[in-house]
Structure formats: C-alpha cells, structure tokens
Amino acid sequence: MAASQGLVVGSAEWWLERLYEELAERRKYADVMRCYYSGDHPLSRLTEKAKEGFQRLLRQSRSNYVGLVVDATAERIQVDGVRIGGEEVGDAEAWRIWQANNLDADSDLITTEAVKCSRSFMLVAPNPDDAKTPIVTGEDMSQAIVAYAPGSRRERAAGLKAWEDDWTGELMATVYLPGGIYKFKAPKPERGTAGKPKWAAREIEGEAWPAPNALGVVPLVEIPNRPDLLGNAMSEIEDVLDIQDRINKTLIDRMMAQEFAAFRQRWMTGYEVPTDDNGQPIEPFKAAVDRLWVIEDENVQVGEFQATDIGPYLRAVEADVKDMAARTRTPSQYLLGAMVNISGDALKAAESGLVSKVRQRQRPFGEAIEEVVRLYLRVAGDERDLSAIEVIWHNPEFRTEGELVDALLKMSTLGVPHEALWERWGASQTEIAQWRQQRDAAAQRIVGGDVAALYGVKPELNAEADDGEAPG
C-alpha cells in the first residue's frame, strides 16, 4: 500500500491513513462471514417480475449449516487458566485479572469471532482507578487492526481502533505506537459521498496528546484463526460458502417443486367448459374424496400429470452436507442429526477430526493470549520472569464420566500429579487451588498426628477407646 501524499512514513497520521483503508477492506470480508453465520445468506438472482412471487420461497429455502460449523468448533475452545513458569497449577494473580475483566465469559466471544470472521483482538490498558487491575477488552475485527514490522509476523509496529461514536455520529480513531497513543476524530462522511475522512486530533481534558504508552509496545494483540506464514487468517467457513450456496439452490428447487409440481395435476380434452352470464368460465368439477365426476360426452378424455419426486433433492442436499462435514471436519451427526444405535467408540472416532482441529486452532490462539497475559501482568507491576506462559485449555474431547474416571485412575498409578489429574477432570483453576489447599492441610494434620480429626472421629470416642470401652 502506497504511503499517503505529504505524510511522513511511520508517523501516527501515516499509520492512520494506511490502517483505516485496510480496515475498510477487512470489514467487507467480515460482513460476508457474519451474514452467512447468522443465516442471512444471499438469495439467488431473479428477474424483477419473478422476485415478488418467489421471495417467500427463497427465504424459506435457506438452511444455515455454516453457522453450525462455527459453533461446533468455537464451543470447544475454552480457556481454563494460565500457567506461568514451572507452576503446577494456574497462576492466581493472572486469573484474578482475567476474571476482573469478565474474560472468563468474554473470551468465548473473542474466540467465536475469530473462528467466524478470521480474527479478533484484545486490548490492554492501564486502569486509572486500580493500578493492580489493568483493563483488558475484546475488540472486533471490524474496528481493530494491527500492522507488523517488515519481515516479522510477531513484532507489532502499530495498531488502530476505529469506530463510529453512537452519541455524536463522529468517526473516532486511536493509533497505538510503541512511543505513544494518538487519538483522532473526523466528521462522518455523508451518504453517497466519496473521499477519505478528514481526521483531526481528539484532545481529552487532563490527558496529554499524544498520550504516553507506558508499555513501550503496541497494546493491541491480534488473535488469528487459521494463520499462514504471510500473516493472513481465514474464517472457518470461508472455503465452504460455495457448498452452502449449492445447498440453498437445491432447496429452492425443492420448494418450487413442492409449490407447483408436488401434487398430481389433471388434464382434460374434448370438453367444452361452461360459462356464466358474463362469459366467465365455470369450473365444472370440484375434486374431493366423496365426489364422482360424470361426463356424458364419450369423446372427452381425462388424465393426470405425474407428481414430481422430491427425493432426488433431499439426497442432493444430504450429499452436499456430507461434503461440508468432511471439509470442515465437523461430525456428520452434528449436521445431519442422524445418530441411531451408535457405539461410544464410533462416536469418538466420528469426533476425532473435530477434536484435532480444535487443538490445532488452540495453538495460535494460545500464543496471542499468552502475549495479552504478559502485557497486563507487566502493566500491573509484576516483576516475575514472564517469558514462559502457557494457556490452560479445557479438554475439547467429550467423554463419559465412567471413561474419564477410569483413565484418571490408571494415570494416577503412573505417578501423575494430582493437579494434572484434576485439570484433566475438567475442574476450574479455582477448584484446583481449593482442593490443593485442602490436601496440603490434611497432610499437615497427618504429620502432626491428628489422624482422628482427619477422619472425623470425635475426641471423646478416642478417650473411651483408651479406657478399654468400645465406642457406642
């Protein structure tokens, strides 16, 4: 992208012009993915004369399979905690800040947006009211964008958040650079007019312009879905939109067949249709179960057209859905709803592709989230070595309770730590911390000889036993 005329390359204004233009292009992509995800698929082209008559059929013909593909993937991507360094359990301070920003709920929205639209973002900022609890927010790809240093996919050179103010109707933009934070505003261009927004500095009372960036790095972090080595990202449904369109076209044909050709139509030759006093034809016969048609003219012939078989349409849709299931590694029972007398092993095999895909998606998501945690801990004044951070993901594989307990018991015989077993069980980091505390307290009581208290035996019963009397 060429530099804007008259702007210094690398300046805040230059980044604003460059990133705002690229953001506008990405919004088009995001809008398409959102429409497909929500079931608002584009309708087939029709002539103006036919549009009014077939619009109802077209709306009824849309069946949203791509939305299910996104949900089936996103619902299994869940952050359970963050581990720092060699800790056995999740870090309490990192999780406190995470929960203080409602990210245990909003993280689902962030990952779902990335799966749906190819990427989402997280923004870290100091909290003026509580220095120990930075502000962390999820950002939509239609409002945020990050640029990287030349030749790098990780070193963030600049970031932009741009939106329309609901109160004033003005365009707002914030450029994030390692050396400062620059805020701009512009009047919203009138509808139908061309040209770029005319940006001006947006000064806030009591705040310097530009505002200092205490982190020294761009605090806007990209969370990409299906990234490649060129820095691109893809929606989970981008390459199956044609299949969805094909399904919709087949459903349109089926609806039209049901509307006009699914019932047998009769024909008659050699019959003179009677008319009324005004010359209008009168329908001579009314079809019903209890009615008999009597025609005295022996030259009249009556027949019927064969009804259209809609079976081929149904089989065509099923074939396309299976094609989509194979391409997206979504279990066919999710899309077709066909699951009769299926064994646990067969169900596990059917979901193995989805589980592998989710684990693959977790790796780039995890790298981005680790960077976010590193940033907000640094803002909070954490002086620990934050080079080794690991996201703790919820197990994307669904198992019955019996299978899980059996597997954990076998793992315990191999000396696997309790914390790891609890984590695989699906316990939250808060629960694991509580259980660990209870276990350590029980161990201390054992070392202190308080075995009776450990097992809930009353002291008076122990005294009776010491006197030679059996406890009652």
Short mmCIF file of C-alpha atoms in Angstrom, two decimals, residues 6-471:
data_model
loop_
_atom_site.label_atom_id
_atom_site.label_comp_id
_atom_site.label_asym_id
_atom_site.label_seq_id
_atom_site.Cartn_x
_atom_site.Cartn_y
_atom_site.Cartn_z
CA GLY A 6 2.51 14.56 2.28
CA LEU A 7 2.69 12.29 5.34
CA VAL A 8 5.88 11.11 7.00
CA VAL A 9 6.27 7.37 6.78
CA GLY A 10 5.85 5.87 10.24
CA SER A 11 4.07 8.88 11.74
CA ALA A 12 0.76 8.50 13.55
CA GLU A 13 -1.11 10.21 10.69
CA TRP A 14 0.56 7.94 8.14
CA TRP A 15 -0.42 4.83 10.10
CA LEU A 16 -3.97 6.17 10.50
CA GLU A 17 -4.43 6.60 6.75
CA ARG A 18 -2.81 3.27 5.93
CA LEU A 19 -4.58 1.12 8.52
CA TYR A 20 -8.00 2.76 8.16
CA GLU A 21 -8.01 1.95 4.45
CA GLU A 22 -7.03 -1.66 5.10
CA LEU A 23 -9.62 -1.91 7.87
CA ALA A 24 -12.34 -0.82 5.45
CA GLU A 25 -11.44 -3.74 3.16
CA ARG A 26 -11.47 -6.22 6.03
CA ARG A 27 -14.92 -5.05 7.07
CA LYS A 28 -16.32 -6.25 3.75
CA TYR A 29 -14.94 -9.71 4.42
CA ALA A 30 -16.26 -9.73 7.99
CA ASP A 31 -19.72 -8.61 6.86
CA VAL A 32 -19.99 -11.54 4.45
CA MET A 33 -18.94 -14.06 7.10
CA ARG A 34 -21.36 -12.61 9.64
CA CYS A 35 -24.26 -12.78 7.20
CA TYR A 36 -23.57 -16.42 6.45
CA TYR A 37 -23.09 -17.27 10.13
CA SER A 38 -26.41 -15.68 11.12
CA GLY A 39 -28.28 -17.41 8.28
CA ASP A 40 -28.75 -14.27 6.19
CA HIS A 41 -27.42 -15.93 3.05
CA PRO A 42 -27.54 -14.08 -0.28
CA LEU A 43 -30.62 -15.01 -2.30
CA SER A 44 -30.41 -16.37 -5.83
CA ARG A 45 -30.76 -13.88 -8.62
CA LEU A 46 -34.23 -13.49 -10.09
CA THR A 47 -35.82 -11.22 -12.65
CA GLU A 48 -37.73 -8.26 -11.30
CA LYS A 49 -41.04 -9.79 -12.40
CA ALA A 50 -40.37 -13.04 -10.54
CA LYS A 51 -38.91 -11.52 -7.38
CA GLU A 52 -42.15 -10.69 -5.65
CA GLY A 53 -43.71 -14.08 -6.24
CA PHE A 54 -40.71 -16.16 -5.24
CA GLN A 55 -39.28 -14.06 -2.40
CA ARG A 56 -41.13 -16.10 0.22
CA LEU A 57 -39.84 -19.36 -1.21
CA LEU A 58 -36.30 -18.03 -1.32
CA ARG A 59 -36.37 -17.05 2.35
CA GLN A 60 -37.72 -20.45 3.35
CA SER A 61 -35.09 -22.27 1.32
CA ARG A 62 -32.11 -21.12 3.40
CA SER A 63 -30.76 -23.71 5.83
CA ASN A 64 -27.85 -22.49 7.96
CA TYR A 65 -25.25 -25.25 8.08
CA VAL A 66 -22.19 -22.96 8.15
CA GLY A 67 -23.38 -21.39 11.40
CA LEU A 68 -23.36 -24.83 12.97
CA VAL A 69 -19.81 -25.40 11.71
CA VAL A 70 -18.63 -22.28 13.56
CA ASP A 71 -20.47 -23.14 16.77
CA ALA A 72 -19.27 -26.75 16.80
CA THR A 73 -15.67 -25.50 16.70
CA ALA A 74 -15.92 -22.46 18.96
CA GLU A 75 -17.86 -24.19 21.75
CA ARG A 76 -14.87 -26.47 22.42
CA ILE A 77 -12.32 -23.67 22.68
CA GLN A 78 -12.42 -22.64 26.33
CA VAL A 79 -9.70 -21.05 28.47
CA ASP A 80 -9.47 -22.63 31.93
CA GLY A 81 -6.43 -20.78 33.28
CA VAL A 82 -2.89 -19.52 32.73
CA ARG A 83 0.27 -21.22 33.97
CA ILE A 84 3.49 -19.26 34.46
CA GLY A 85 6.93 -20.83 34.51
CA GLY A 86 7.11 -24.19 36.25
CA GLU A 87 3.93 -23.80 38.29
CA GLU A 88 1.84 -26.93 38.70
CA VAL A 89 -1.44 -25.02 38.68
CA GLY A 90 -2.76 -21.88 37.07
CA ASP A 91 -1.41 -18.57 38.28
CA ALA A 92 -3.81 -16.98 40.78
CA GLU A 93 -2.86 -13.35 40.02
CA ALA A 94 -3.12 -13.76 36.26
CA TRP A 95 -6.52 -15.42 36.65
CA ARG A 96 -7.71 -12.72 39.07
CA ILE A 97 -7.08 -10.01 36.49
CA TRP A 98 -8.62 -12.22 33.80
CA GLN A 99 -11.82 -12.62 35.80
CA ALA A 100 -11.89 -9.00 36.92
CA ASN A 101 -12.24 -8.10 33.22
CA ASN A 102 -15.03 -10.67 32.72
CA LEU A 103 -12.82 -12.59 30.34
CA ASP A 104 -13.95 -15.97 31.60
CA ALA A 105 -17.15 -15.11 29.67
CA ASP A 106 -15.89 -12.66 27.04
CA SER A 107 -13.10 -14.99 25.94
CA ASP A 108 -15.79 -17.19 24.39
CA LEU A 109 -17.00 -14.20 22.37
CA ILE A 110 -13.43 -13.38 21.32
CA THR A 111 -12.63 -16.88 20.09
CA THR A 112 -16.02 -17.26 18.40
CA GLU A 113 -15.45 -14.02 16.47
CA ALA A 114 -12.03 -15.28 15.37
CA VAL A 115 -13.44 -18.61 14.22
CA LYS A 116 -16.30 -16.85 12.44
CA CYS A 117 -14.55 -13.86 10.84
CA SER A 118 -10.86 -14.99 10.71
CA ARG A 119 -9.54 -12.87 13.59
CA SER A 120 -10.35 -10.86 16.68
CA PHE A 121 -8.30 -8.66 19.01
CA MET A 122 -7.58 -7.94 22.67
CA LEU A 123 -6.55 -4.55 24.03
CA VAL A 124 -4.63 -3.92 27.26
CA ALA A 125 -4.72 -0.54 29.03
CA PRO A 126 -3.79 0.79 32.49
CA ASN A 127 -6.64 1.19 34.95
CA PRO A 128 -6.70 4.73 36.41
CA ASP A 129 -8.78 3.51 39.36
CA ASP A 130 -6.77 0.39 40.22
CA ALA A 131 -3.16 0.09 39.11
CA LYS A 132 -3.08 -3.60 40.06
CA THR A 133 -6.00 -4.49 37.78
CA PRO A 134 -5.40 -3.38 34.19
CA ILE A 135 -8.28 -3.08 31.74
CA VAL A 136 -8.43 -5.86 29.13
CA THR A 137 -11.11 -5.82 26.42
CA GLY A 138 -12.01 -7.88 23.39
CA GLU A 139 -12.10 -5.99 20.10
CA ASP A 140 -13.94 -6.81 16.88
CA MET A 141 -12.05 -7.13 13.59
CA SER A 142 -14.34 -4.52 12.03
CA GLN A 143 -12.97 -1.95 14.49
CA ALA A 144 -9.36 -3.05 15.11
CA ILE A 145 -6.30 -3.87 13.05
CA VAL A 146 -2.60 -4.47 13.74
CA ALA A 147 0.41 -3.92 11.44
CA TYR A 148 3.67 -5.81 11.88
CA ALA A 149 7.26 -4.80 11.31
CA PRO A 150 8.60 -5.69 7.84
CA GLY A 151 9.68 -9.31 7.71
CA SER A 152 8.02 -10.20 11.02
CA ARG A 153 4.73 -11.85 11.92
CA ARG A 154 5.00 -11.13 15.65
CA GLU A 155 6.61 -7.71 16.19
CA ARG A 156 3.72 -5.27 16.25
CA ALA A 157 4.63 -1.94 14.63
CA ALA A 158 1.27 -0.17 15.01
CA GLY A 159 -2.35 -0.73 15.91
CA LEU A 160 -5.60 1.05 15.16
CA LYS A 161 -9.03 1.03 16.71
CA ALA A 162 -11.68 2.94 14.76
CA TRP A 163 -15.41 3.22 15.39
CA GLU A 164 -18.43 5.48 14.99
CA ASP A 165 -19.50 7.31 18.15
CA ASP A 166 -23.11 6.46 18.95
CA TRP A 167 -23.78 9.82 20.60
CA THR A 168 -22.20 12.30 18.22
CA GLY A 169 -22.11 10.28 14.99
CA GLU A 170 -18.45 11.22 14.51
CA LEU A 171 -15.73 8.80 13.47
CA MET A 172 -13.25 8.03 16.24
CA ALA A 173 -9.80 6.51 15.87
CA THR A 174 -6.92 5.65 18.19
CA VAL A 175 -3.47 4.83 16.83
CA TYR A 176 -1.24 2.73 19.08
CA LEU A 177 2.50 3.09 18.57
CA PRO A 178 5.33 1.95 20.85
CA GLY A 179 6.17 5.58 21.53
CA GLY A 180 2.69 6.92 22.23
CA ILE A 181 -1.08 6.72 21.80
CA TYR A 182 -2.65 9.15 19.32
CA LYS A 183 -6.38 9.88 19.29
CA PHE A 184 -8.25 11.35 16.29
CA LYS A 185 -11.77 12.21 15.23
CA ALA A 186 -13.48 13.12 11.95
CA PRO A 187 -16.97 14.11 10.78
CA LYS A 188 -18.84 11.16 9.33
CA PRO A 189 -18.89 11.44 5.52
CA GLU A 190 -22.36 11.98 4.10
CA ARG A 191 -24.03 9.00 2.47
CA GLY A 192 -23.02 8.59 -1.14
CA THR A 193 -20.01 10.92 -0.95
CA ALA A 194 -16.52 9.70 -1.74
CA GLY A 195 -13.24 10.61 -0.14
CA LYS A 196 -11.29 9.88 3.00
CA PRO A 197 -12.31 11.14 6.45
CA LYS A 198 -10.75 14.44 7.45
CA TRP A 199 -9.03 13.49 10.69
CA ALA A 200 -8.13 15.94 13.44
CA ALA A 201 -6.53 15.48 16.84
CA ARG A 202 -9.02 14.35 19.51
CA GLU A 203 -7.86 16.01 22.69
CA ILE A 204 -9.23 14.89 26.05
CA GLU A 205 -9.23 17.18 29.06
CA GLY A 206 -6.49 16.30 31.52
CA GLU A 207 -4.71 14.00 29.07
CA ALA A 208 -1.62 14.76 27.02
CA TRP A 209 -1.63 14.45 23.25
CA PRO A 210 -0.19 12.06 22.35
CA ALA A 211 -0.83 10.02 25.48
CA PRO A 212 2.21 8.15 26.79
CA ASN A 213 2.47 4.42 26.17
CA ALA A 214 3.85 3.02 29.42
CA LEU A 215 4.28 -0.46 27.93
CA GLY A 216 6.60 0.63 25.13
CA VAL A 217 4.88 -1.85 22.76
CA VAL A 218 1.63 -1.86 20.84
CA PRO A 219 -1.00 -2.99 23.42
CA LEU A 220 -3.38 -4.31 20.74
CA VAL A 221 -2.93 -8.05 20.12
CA GLU A 222 -4.34 -9.99 17.18
CA ILE A 223 -5.93 -13.42 17.68
CA PRO A 224 -5.85 -15.12 14.26
CA ASN A 225 -7.77 -18.18 13.08
CA ARG A 226 -6.00 -20.46 10.58
CA PRO A 227 -2.99 -18.14 10.11
CA ASP A 228 -0.36 -18.67 7.42
CA LEU A 229 3.27 -17.62 7.09
CA LEU A 230 2.30 -14.47 5.19
CA GLY A 231 0.28 -13.13 8.10
CA ASN A 232 -3.13 -13.88 6.62
CA ALA A 233 -6.01 -15.51 8.51
CA MET A 234 -9.12 -17.36 7.37
CA SER A 235 -12.63 -17.80 8.63
CA GLU A 236 -13.59 -21.36 9.48
CA ILE A 237 -16.34 -21.23 6.83
CA GLU A 238 -14.63 -19.28 4.05
CA ASP A 239 -13.96 -22.31 1.85
CA VAL A 240 -17.40 -23.91 2.26
CA LEU A 241 -19.59 -20.95 1.33
CA ASP A 242 -19.99 -22.38 -2.17
CA ILE A 243 -21.32 -25.60 -0.68
CA GLN A 244 -23.81 -23.60 1.40
CA ASP A 245 -24.93 -21.74 -1.73
CA ARG A 246 -25.31 -25.06 -3.54
CA ILE A 247 -27.47 -26.41 -0.72
CA ASN A 248 -29.63 -23.28 -0.83
CA LYS A 249 -30.08 -23.63 -4.62
CA THR A 250 -31.18 -27.24 -4.25
CA LEU A 251 -33.60 -26.27 -1.51
CA ILE A 252 -35.02 -23.53 -3.73
CA ASP A 253 -35.66 -26.07 -6.48
CA ARG A 254 -37.31 -28.40 -3.96
CA MET A 255 -39.55 -25.63 -2.64
CA MET A 256 -40.62 -24.71 -6.17
CA ALA A 257 -41.32 -28.36 -6.96
CA GLN A 258 -43.41 -28.65 -3.80
CA GLU A 259 -45.27 -25.47 -4.65
CA PHE A 260 -46.11 -26.24 -8.28
CA ALA A 261 -45.47 -29.88 -9.11
CA ALA A 262 -45.67 -31.98 -5.94
CA PHE A 263 -49.37 -32.70 -6.46
CA ARG A 264 -50.84 -34.54 -9.41
CA GLN A 265 -52.40 -32.16 -11.93
CA ARG A 266 -55.30 -33.37 -14.10
CA TRP A 267 -55.89 -32.59 -17.73
CA MET A 268 -58.99 -32.93 -19.95
CA THR A 269 -59.50 -32.80 -23.71
CA GLY A 270 -62.69 -32.60 -25.82
CA TYR A 271 -64.69 -30.91 -23.12
CA GLU A 272 -66.44 -27.60 -23.61
CA VAL A 273 -66.07 -25.52 -20.46
CA PRO A 274 -69.37 -23.85 -19.49
CA THR A 275 -69.54 -20.12 -18.89
CA ASP A 276 -71.72 -17.84 -16.79
CA ASP A 277 -73.89 -14.96 -17.98
CA ASN A 278 -70.83 -12.71 -18.18
CA GLY A 279 -68.91 -15.17 -20.30
CA GLN A 280 -66.59 -16.22 -17.49
CA PRO A 281 -65.62 -19.94 -17.41
CA ILE A 282 -67.16 -22.03 -14.64
CA GLU A 283 -65.13 -24.76 -13.00
CA PRO A 284 -67.10 -27.89 -13.90
CA PHE A 285 -65.69 -30.28 -11.31
CA LYS A 286 -64.69 -30.00 -7.66
CA ALA A 287 -62.23 -32.68 -6.58
CA ALA A 288 -62.92 -34.41 -3.25
CA VAL A 289 -62.89 -37.90 -1.79
CA ASP A 290 -66.68 -38.17 -1.75
CA ARG A 291 -67.29 -36.68 -5.21
CA LEU A 292 -67.74 -38.53 -8.52
CA TRP A 293 -67.06 -36.97 -11.88
CA VAL A 294 -69.69 -37.80 -14.50
CA ILE A 295 -69.07 -36.83 -18.13
CA GLU A 296 -71.77 -37.77 -20.64
CA ASP A 297 -69.74 -36.91 -23.74
CA GLU A 298 -67.91 -40.07 -24.77
CA ASN A 299 -65.30 -38.04 -26.69
CA VAL A 300 -63.97 -36.38 -23.53
CA GLN A 301 -60.67 -37.77 -22.24
CA VAL A 302 -59.31 -37.23 -18.72
CA GLY A 303 -55.76 -37.86 -17.44
CA GLU A 304 -53.22 -36.59 -14.97
CA PHE A 305 -49.59 -35.49 -14.84
CA GLN A 306 -47.19 -37.42 -12.66
CA ALA A 307 -46.18 -35.65 -9.42
CA THR A 308 -42.56 -34.52 -9.10
CA ASP A 309 -40.44 -36.77 -6.89
CA ILE A 310 -38.63 -34.58 -4.32
CA GLY A 311 -36.43 -37.48 -3.19
CA PRO A 312 -33.52 -36.51 -5.50
CA TYR A 313 -33.49 -33.01 -4.00
CA LEU A 314 -33.25 -34.42 -0.47
CA ARG A 315 -30.44 -36.77 -1.47
CA ALA A 316 -28.57 -33.93 -3.18
CA VAL A 317 -28.74 -31.81 -0.01
CA GLU A 318 -27.55 -34.72 2.10
CA ALA A 319 -24.59 -35.26 -0.24
CA ASP A 320 -23.61 -31.58 -0.03
CA VAL A 321 -23.91 -31.59 3.76
CA LYS A 322 -21.61 -34.61 3.93
CA ASP A 323 -19.16 -32.77 1.70
CA MET A 324 -19.24 -29.81 4.09
CA ALA A 325 -18.80 -32.12 7.08
CA ALA A 326 -15.73 -33.71 5.50
CA ARG A 327 -14.17 -30.39 4.55
CA THR A 328 -14.69 -28.76 7.95
CA ARG A 329 -14.12 -31.94 9.99
CA THR A 330 -17.49 -31.44 11.64
CA PRO A 331 -19.11 -34.71 12.80
CA SER A 332 -21.88 -35.66 10.40
CA GLN A 333 -24.31 -36.22 13.28
CA TYR A 334 -23.99 -32.52 14.08
CA LEU A 335 -25.13 -31.51 10.59
CA LEU A 336 -27.47 -34.36 9.66
CA GLY A 337 -28.80 -35.22 13.09
CA ALA A 338 -28.55 -38.93 12.24
CA MET A 339 -27.31 -40.90 15.24
CA VAL A 340 -29.05 -44.22 15.89
CA ASN A 341 -27.60 -47.05 18.00
CA ILE A 342 -24.09 -45.67 17.67
CA SER A 343 -21.41 -47.05 19.99
CA GLY A 344 -19.13 -44.94 22.16
CA ASP A 345 -16.08 -45.93 20.11
CA ALA A 346 -17.83 -44.99 16.87
CA LEU A 347 -18.90 -41.65 18.32
CA LYS A 348 -15.36 -40.95 19.49
CA ALA A 349 -13.98 -41.80 16.05
CA ALA A 350 -16.55 -39.52 14.40
CA GLU A 351 -15.46 -36.60 16.58
CA SER A 352 -11.70 -37.23 16.34
CA GLY A 353 -11.35 -34.87 13.35
CA LEU A 354 -13.12 -32.03 15.16
CA VAL A 355 -11.02 -32.58 18.31
CA SER A 356 -7.79 -32.50 16.29
CA LYS A 357 -8.91 -29.33 14.51
CA VAL A 358 -9.77 -27.60 17.79
CA ARG A 359 -6.37 -28.47 19.25
CA GLN A 360 -4.74 -27.02 16.15
CA ARG A 361 -6.74 -23.79 16.47
CA GLN A 362 -5.80 -23.52 20.13
CA ARG A 363 -2.08 -23.12 19.38
CA PRO A 364 -2.21 -19.74 17.57
CA PHE A 365 -4.95 -18.58 19.93
CA GLY A 366 -2.76 -19.57 22.86
CA GLU A 367 0.25 -17.61 21.63
CA ALA A 368 -1.85 -14.45 21.34
CA ILE A 369 -3.49 -14.90 24.74
CA GLU A 370 -0.10 -15.53 26.35
CA GLU A 371 1.09 -12.19 24.97
CA VAL A 372 -2.02 -10.50 26.39
CA VAL A 373 -1.37 -12.02 29.83
CA ARG A 374 2.27 -10.93 29.63
CA LEU A 375 1.18 -7.37 28.85
CA TYR A 376 -1.41 -6.99 31.58
CA LEU A 377 0.84 -8.52 34.23
CA ARG A 378 3.55 -6.08 33.22
CA VAL A 379 1.06 -3.19 33.49
CA ALA A 380 0.12 -4.45 36.96
CA GLY A 381 3.76 -4.23 38.04
CA ASP A 382 4.50 -7.96 38.10
CA GLU A 383 8.30 -8.36 38.19
CA ARG A 384 8.44 -12.11 37.66
CA ASP A 385 10.03 -13.75 34.63
CA LEU A 386 7.09 -13.84 32.22
CA SER A 387 8.91 -15.42 29.29
CA ALA A 388 7.29 -18.83 29.89
CA ILE A 389 3.49 -18.55 29.92
CA GLU A 390 1.11 -21.35 28.98
CA VAL A 391 -2.64 -21.19 28.44
CA ILE A 392 -4.58 -24.00 30.10
CA TRP A 393 -7.29 -25.13 27.69
CA HIS A 394 -10.39 -27.09 28.57
CA ASN A 395 -10.24 -30.60 27.11
CA PRO A 396 -12.09 -30.42 23.75
CA GLU A 397 -12.79 -34.13 23.82
CA PHE A 398 -16.14 -35.19 25.27
CA ARG A 399 -16.01 -38.31 27.44
CA THR A 400 -18.47 -40.11 29.65
CA GLU A 401 -17.83 -39.82 33.37
CA GLY A 402 -17.04 -43.53 33.61
CA GLU A 403 -14.43 -43.36 30.84
CA LEU A 404 -12.81 -40.31 32.38
CA VAL A 405 -12.63 -41.73 35.90
CA ASP A 406 -11.15 -44.98 34.60
CA ALA A 407 -8.50 -43.12 32.61
CA LEU A 408 -7.58 -40.88 35.57
CA LEU A 409 -7.23 -43.86 37.93
CA LYS A 410 -4.85 -45.54 35.51
CA MET A 411 -2.85 -42.32 35.14
CA SER A 412 -2.59 -41.98 38.94
CA THR A 413 -0.83 -45.34 39.12
CA LEU A 414 1.88 -43.86 36.89
CA GLY A 415 2.62 -41.12 39.39
CA VAL A 416 0.86 -38.28 37.54
CA PRO A 417 0.45 -35.33 39.97
CA HIS A 418 -3.00 -34.72 41.42
CA GLU A 419 -3.12 -31.24 39.91
CA ALA A 420 -2.74 -32.68 36.40
CA LEU A 421 -5.46 -35.25 37.08
CA TRP A 422 -7.84 -32.59 38.40
CA GLU A 423 -7.14 -30.47 35.35
CA ARG A 424 -7.95 -33.36 33.02
CA TRP A 425 -11.11 -33.98 35.01
CA GLY A 426 -12.23 -30.50 33.97
CA ALA A 427 -12.01 -28.70 37.30
CA SER A 428 -11.52 -24.94 37.18
CA GLN A 429 -8.29 -23.41 38.42
CA THR A 430 -10.17 -22.04 41.43
CA GLU A 431 -11.38 -25.52 42.33
CA ILE A 432 -7.90 -26.98 41.84
CA ALA A 433 -6.41 -24.34 44.15
CA GLN A 434 -9.03 -25.13 46.81
CA TRP A 435 -8.50 -28.89 46.53
CA ARG A 436 -4.75 -28.44 46.70
CA GLN A 437 -5.10 -26.32 49.84
CA GLN A 438 -7.35 -28.92 51.45
CA ARG A 439 -4.93 -31.72 50.54
CA ASP A 440 -1.95 -29.84 51.97
CA ALA A 441 -3.87 -29.04 55.16
CA ALA A 442 -4.81 -32.70 55.55
CA ALA A 443 -1.19 -33.74 55.04
CA GLN A 444 -0.08 -31.30 57.74
CA ARG A 445 -2.63 -32.76 60.16
CA ILE A 446 -1.32 -36.25 59.46
CA VAL A 447 2.26 -35.13 60.11
CA GLY A 448 1.05 -33.54 63.38
CA GLY A 449 -0.56 -36.79 64.48
CA ASP A 450 -4.11 -35.52 64.19
CA VAL A 451 -5.31 -38.62 62.33
CA ALA A 452 -8.60 -38.71 64.29
CA ALA A 453 -9.53 -35.20 63.18
CA LEU A 454 -8.65 -36.12 59.61
CA TYR A 455 -11.19 -38.97 59.55
CA GLY A 456 -13.82 -37.14 61.60
CA VAL A 457 -13.56 -39.27 64.77
CA LYS A 458 -14.71 -37.43 67.88
CA PRO A 459 -12.07 -36.96 70.64
CA GLU A 460 -14.41 -38.36 73.34
CA LEU A 461 -14.73 -41.59 71.40
CA ASN A 462 -10.97 -41.92 71.30
CA ALA A 463 -10.83 -41.40 75.09
CA GLU A 464 -13.42 -44.15 75.64
CA ALA A 465 -11.39 -46.49 73.48
CA ASP A 466 -8.29 -45.73 75.54
CA ASP A 467 -10.21 -46.75 78.72
CA GLY A 468 -10.88 -50.13 77.21
CA GLU A 469 -14.51 -49.43 76.33
CA ALA A 470 -15.78 -49.88 72.83
CA PRO A 471 -17.25 -46.72 71.36
#
